[in-house]
């Protein structure tokens, strides 16, 4: 369970440092710093809007950027590979199982 609201409250309303907040909320101080950095980038400020529950805050802070679809790699020309492997002196590598 995330403690986003509590971390933001302790930092912005009370003014505690990240290490104090981490001890209070039982999370790593790097997590506290990450949440504060993400909240600042999202343009949040204290007090939070009433309509923002934990799920909405999490969605605002942890939305994944649109990932690019992997490029379609061209398939090898199997006839050329087969023809090459039939030549004298060309072998395949067999890996042990």
Short mmCIF file of N, CA and C in Angstrom, two decimals:
data_model
loop_
_atom_site.label_atom_id
_atom_site.label_comp_id
_atom_site.label_asym_id
_atom_site.label_seq_id
_atom_site.Cartn_x
_atom_site.Cartn_y
_atom_site.Cartn_z
N UNK A 1 0.84 -1.18 0.00
CA UNK A 1 0.00 0.00 0.00
C UNK A 1 0.88 1.24 0.00
N UNK A 2 0.60 2.13 -0.87
CA UNK A 2 1.38 3.37 -0.96
C UNK A 2 0.90 4.37 0.08
N UNK A 3 1.80 5.19 0.53
CA UNK A 3 1.51 6.19 1.54
C UNK A 3 1.77 7.58 0.97
N UNK A 4 1.29 7.80 -0.23
CA UNK A 4 1.61 9.02 -0.96
C UNK A 4 1.08 10.25 -0.23
N UNK A 5 -0.19 10.22 0.17
CA UNK A 5 -0.77 11.39 0.82
C UNK A 5 -0.03 11.74 2.11
N UNK A 6 0.29 10.72 2.88
CA UNK A 6 0.98 10.96 4.15
C UNK A 6 2.37 11.53 3.92
N UNK A 7 3.08 11.02 2.93
CA UNK A 7 4.42 11.53 2.62
C UNK A 7 4.34 12.98 2.18
N UNK A 8 3.38 13.30 1.32
CA UNK A 8 3.23 14.68 0.86
C UNK A 8 2.84 15.59 2.01
N UNK A 9 1.95 15.12 2.90
CA UNK A 9 1.52 15.94 4.04
C UNK A 9 2.69 16.22 4.98
N UNK A 10 3.46 15.17 5.30
CA UNK A 10 4.58 15.35 6.21
C UNK A 10 5.64 16.30 5.63
N UNK A 11 5.81 16.25 4.34
CA UNK A 11 6.81 17.11 3.72
C UNK A 11 6.31 18.54 3.56
N UNK A 12 5.14 18.70 2.97
CA UNK A 12 4.68 20.04 2.59
C UNK A 12 3.97 20.77 3.72
N UNK A 13 3.26 20.06 4.57
CA UNK A 13 2.52 20.74 5.63
C UNK A 13 3.37 20.89 6.89
N UNK A 14 4.05 19.82 7.27
CA UNK A 14 4.81 19.85 8.51
C UNK A 14 6.26 20.26 8.27
N UNK A 15 6.79 19.94 7.10
CA UNK A 15 8.15 20.36 6.76
C UNK A 15 9.23 19.40 7.22
N UNK A 16 8.91 18.13 7.37
CA UNK A 16 9.92 17.16 7.78
C UNK A 16 10.85 16.84 6.62
N UNK A 17 12.04 16.38 6.95
CA UNK A 17 13.00 15.95 5.94
C UNK A 17 12.69 14.54 5.46
N UNK A 18 13.35 14.14 4.38
CA UNK A 18 13.04 12.83 3.79
C UNK A 18 13.39 11.67 4.72
N UNK A 19 14.45 11.80 5.49
CA UNK A 19 14.81 10.71 6.42
C UNK A 19 13.80 10.59 7.55
N UNK A 20 13.33 11.72 8.06
CA UNK A 20 12.31 11.67 9.11
C UNK A 20 11.00 11.09 8.57
N UNK A 21 10.65 11.48 7.37
CA UNK A 21 9.43 10.95 6.76
C UNK A 21 9.57 9.46 6.52
N UNK A 22 10.73 9.03 6.07
CA UNK A 22 10.93 7.60 5.80
C UNK A 22 10.81 6.77 7.07
N UNK A 23 11.31 7.28 8.18
CA UNK A 23 11.16 6.56 9.44
C UNK A 23 9.71 6.55 9.90
N UNK A 24 9.03 7.66 9.73
CA UNK A 24 7.64 7.78 10.16
C UNK A 24 6.71 6.87 9.35
N UNK A 25 6.94 6.78 8.05
CA UNK A 25 6.06 6.00 7.17
C UNK A 25 6.59 4.59 6.90
N UNK A 26 7.76 4.29 7.42
CA UNK A 26 8.37 2.97 7.26
C UNK A 26 8.61 2.64 5.78
N UNK A 27 9.18 3.60 5.06
CA UNK A 27 9.58 3.41 3.67
C UNK A 27 11.01 3.92 3.52
N UNK A 28 11.66 3.57 2.45
CA UNK A 28 13.03 4.01 2.20
C UNK A 28 13.05 5.51 1.90
N UNK A 29 14.11 6.18 2.29
CA UNK A 29 14.19 7.63 2.03
C UNK A 29 14.27 7.92 0.54
N UNK A 30 14.80 6.97 -0.22
CA UNK A 30 14.83 7.15 -1.68
C UNK A 30 13.41 7.13 -2.24
N UNK A 31 12.52 6.36 -1.64
CA UNK A 31 11.12 6.33 -2.05
C UNK A 31 10.47 7.67 -1.76
N UNK A 32 10.77 8.24 -0.60
CA UNK A 32 10.23 9.54 -0.24
C UNK A 32 10.70 10.59 -1.24
N UNK A 33 12.00 10.60 -1.54
CA UNK A 33 12.54 11.55 -2.51
C UNK A 33 11.91 11.37 -3.88
N UNK A 34 11.69 10.11 -4.28
CA UNK A 34 11.09 9.83 -5.58
C UNK A 34 9.65 10.36 -5.64
N UNK A 35 8.88 10.13 -4.59
CA UNK A 35 7.49 10.61 -4.56
C UNK A 35 7.45 12.13 -4.59
N UNK A 36 8.31 12.77 -3.83
CA UNK A 36 8.34 14.24 -3.81
C UNK A 36 8.75 14.80 -5.18
N UNK A 37 9.71 14.16 -5.81
CA UNK A 37 10.16 14.61 -7.14
C UNK A 37 9.03 14.43 -8.16
N UNK A 38 8.35 13.28 -8.11
CA UNK A 38 7.26 13.02 -9.05
C UNK A 38 6.10 13.98 -8.81
N UNK A 39 5.80 14.28 -7.55
CA UNK A 39 4.70 15.19 -7.23
C UNK A 39 4.99 16.59 -7.75
N UNK A 40 6.24 17.02 -7.59
CA UNK A 40 6.62 18.34 -8.09
C UNK A 40 6.51 18.39 -9.61
N UNK A 41 6.96 17.32 -10.27
CA UNK A 41 6.89 17.27 -11.74
C UNK A 41 5.44 17.23 -12.23
N UNK A 42 4.54 16.63 -11.41
CA UNK A 42 3.12 16.55 -11.79
C UNK A 42 2.39 17.85 -11.48
N UNK A 43 3.04 18.79 -10.81
CA UNK A 43 2.42 20.08 -10.51
C UNK A 43 1.50 20.04 -9.30
N UNK A 44 1.69 19.08 -8.42
CA UNK A 44 0.86 19.00 -7.22
C UNK A 44 1.34 19.98 -6.16
N UNK A 45 0.42 20.41 -5.32
CA UNK A 45 0.77 21.27 -4.19
C UNK A 45 -0.16 20.93 -3.03
N UNK A 46 0.21 21.40 -1.85
CA UNK A 46 -0.59 21.12 -0.65
C UNK A 46 -1.48 22.30 -0.37
N UNK A 47 -2.71 22.15 -0.02
CA UNK A 47 -3.45 20.90 0.18
C UNK A 47 -3.85 20.30 -1.16
N UNK A 48 -3.94 18.97 -1.14
CA UNK A 48 -4.33 18.25 -2.34
C UNK A 48 -5.81 18.47 -2.62
N UNK A 49 -6.20 18.42 -3.88
CA UNK A 49 -7.63 18.52 -4.20
C UNK A 49 -8.42 17.40 -3.54
N UNK A 50 -9.65 17.69 -3.15
CA UNK A 50 -10.48 16.71 -2.45
C UNK A 50 -10.79 15.48 -3.30
N UNK A 51 -10.85 15.64 -4.61
CA UNK A 51 -11.22 14.52 -5.46
C UNK A 51 -10.07 13.55 -5.72
N UNK A 52 -8.89 13.84 -5.20
CA UNK A 52 -7.74 12.97 -5.42
C UNK A 52 -7.62 11.95 -4.30
N UNK A 53 -7.98 10.70 -4.61
CA UNK A 53 -7.78 9.63 -3.64
C UNK A 53 -6.43 8.98 -3.94
N UNK A 54 -6.10 7.93 -3.18
CA UNK A 54 -4.79 7.30 -3.35
C UNK A 54 -4.59 6.74 -4.76
N UNK A 55 -5.64 6.15 -5.31
CA UNK A 55 -5.52 5.57 -6.65
C UNK A 55 -5.28 6.66 -7.69
N UNK A 56 -5.97 7.79 -7.56
CA UNK A 56 -5.79 8.89 -8.51
C UNK A 56 -4.39 9.50 -8.38
N UNK A 57 -3.90 9.64 -7.16
CA UNK A 57 -2.55 10.16 -6.96
C UNK A 57 -1.52 9.21 -7.56
N UNK A 58 -1.70 7.93 -7.32
CA UNK A 58 -0.77 6.95 -7.86
C UNK A 58 -0.77 6.99 -9.39
N UNK A 59 -1.95 7.13 -9.97
CA UNK A 59 -2.04 7.20 -11.43
C UNK A 59 -1.34 8.46 -11.95
N UNK A 60 -1.46 9.57 -11.22
CA UNK A 60 -0.80 10.80 -11.65
C UNK A 60 0.72 10.70 -11.57
N UNK A 61 1.20 10.07 -10.51
CA UNK A 61 2.64 10.04 -10.27
C UNK A 61 3.35 8.91 -11.01
N UNK A 62 2.67 7.82 -11.24
CA UNK A 62 3.33 6.63 -11.78
C UNK A 62 2.79 6.20 -13.13
N UNK A 63 2.28 7.13 -13.92
CA UNK A 63 1.84 6.75 -15.25
C UNK A 63 3.05 6.43 -16.09
N UNK A 64 2.95 5.36 -16.84
CA UNK A 64 4.05 4.95 -17.69
C UNK A 64 3.98 5.72 -19.00
N UNK A 65 5.09 6.24 -19.47
CA UNK A 65 5.06 6.89 -20.77
C UNK A 65 4.75 5.87 -21.86
N UNK A 66 4.15 6.35 -22.93
CA UNK A 66 3.83 5.46 -24.03
C UNK A 66 5.11 4.84 -24.56
N UNK A 67 5.14 3.52 -24.54
CA UNK A 67 6.33 2.83 -25.01
C UNK A 67 6.21 2.59 -26.51
N UNK A 68 7.33 2.69 -27.17
CA UNK A 68 7.34 2.41 -28.59
C UNK A 68 7.16 0.92 -28.81
N UNK A 69 6.43 0.61 -29.82
CA UNK A 69 6.30 -0.79 -30.19
C UNK A 69 7.61 -1.25 -30.80
N UNK A 70 7.99 -2.49 -30.52
CA UNK A 70 9.25 -2.95 -31.10
C UNK A 70 9.16 -2.98 -32.62
N UNK A 71 10.24 -2.60 -33.23
CA UNK A 71 10.29 -2.60 -34.69
C UNK A 71 10.20 -4.04 -35.19
N UNK A 72 9.48 -4.22 -36.25
CA UNK A 72 9.36 -5.55 -36.83
C UNK A 72 10.66 -5.86 -37.56
N UNK A 73 11.30 -6.89 -37.11
CA UNK A 73 12.58 -7.26 -37.70
C UNK A 73 12.32 -8.13 -38.92
N UNK A 74 13.06 -7.88 -39.97
CA UNK A 74 12.87 -8.71 -41.17
C UNK A 74 13.33 -10.15 -40.89
N UNK A 75 12.59 -11.08 -41.44
CA UNK A 75 12.93 -12.49 -41.28
C UNK A 75 14.05 -12.84 -42.25
N UNK A 76 14.92 -13.74 -41.84
CA UNK A 76 16.01 -14.12 -42.74
C UNK A 76 15.46 -14.89 -43.95
N UNK A 77 16.19 -14.81 -45.04
CA UNK A 77 15.80 -15.54 -46.23
C UNK A 77 16.30 -16.97 -46.08
N UNK A 78 15.39 -17.85 -45.77
CA UNK A 78 15.76 -19.23 -45.44
C UNK A 78 16.36 -19.97 -46.63
N UNK A 79 15.94 -19.65 -47.83
CA UNK A 79 16.51 -20.33 -49.01
C UNK A 79 17.99 -20.01 -49.14
N UNK A 80 18.36 -18.75 -48.91
CA UNK A 80 19.78 -18.38 -48.97
C UNK A 80 20.58 -19.09 -47.88
N UNK A 81 20.01 -19.17 -46.69
CA UNK A 81 20.70 -19.84 -45.57
C UNK A 81 20.88 -21.31 -45.89
N UNK A 82 19.83 -21.95 -46.41
CA UNK A 82 19.90 -23.36 -46.75
C UNK A 82 20.94 -23.61 -47.84
N UNK A 83 20.95 -22.74 -48.86
CA UNK A 83 21.91 -22.87 -49.94
C UNK A 83 23.33 -22.71 -49.41
N UNK A 84 23.54 -21.77 -48.51
CA UNK A 84 24.87 -21.53 -47.94
C UNK A 84 25.33 -22.72 -47.10
N UNK A 85 24.41 -23.30 -46.35
CA UNK A 85 24.78 -24.43 -45.49
C UNK A 85 25.09 -25.69 -46.30
N UNK A 86 24.62 -25.79 -47.53
CA UNK A 86 24.91 -26.97 -48.36
C UNK A 86 26.31 -26.91 -48.96
N UNK A 87 26.93 -25.74 -48.93
CA UNK A 87 28.27 -25.62 -49.50
C UNK A 87 29.26 -26.45 -48.70
N UNK A 88 30.30 -26.89 -49.36
CA UNK A 88 31.33 -27.70 -48.72
C UNK A 88 32.09 -26.85 -47.70
N UNK A 89 32.30 -27.39 -46.51
CA UNK A 89 33.06 -26.71 -45.47
C UNK A 89 32.24 -25.82 -44.56
N UNK A 90 30.96 -25.67 -44.85
CA UNK A 90 30.10 -24.84 -44.00
C UNK A 90 29.33 -25.76 -43.07
N UNK A 91 29.45 -25.50 -41.80
CA UNK A 91 28.76 -26.35 -40.82
C UNK A 91 27.90 -25.48 -39.90
N UNK A 92 27.01 -26.15 -39.19
CA UNK A 92 26.21 -25.47 -38.19
C UNK A 92 26.80 -25.78 -36.82
N UNK A 93 26.54 -24.93 -35.91
CA UNK A 93 27.03 -25.14 -34.55
C UNK A 93 25.90 -25.77 -33.75
N UNK A 94 26.18 -26.83 -33.11
CA UNK A 94 25.20 -27.48 -32.25
C UNK A 94 25.63 -27.26 -30.81
N UNK A 95 24.73 -26.68 -30.06
CA UNK A 95 25.02 -26.39 -28.66
C UNK A 95 24.59 -27.58 -27.81
N UNK A 96 25.36 -27.94 -26.80
CA UNK A 96 24.95 -29.05 -25.93
C UNK A 96 23.70 -28.65 -25.14
N UNK A 97 22.91 -29.64 -24.85
CA UNK A 97 21.69 -29.39 -24.10
C UNK A 97 21.91 -29.50 -22.63
#
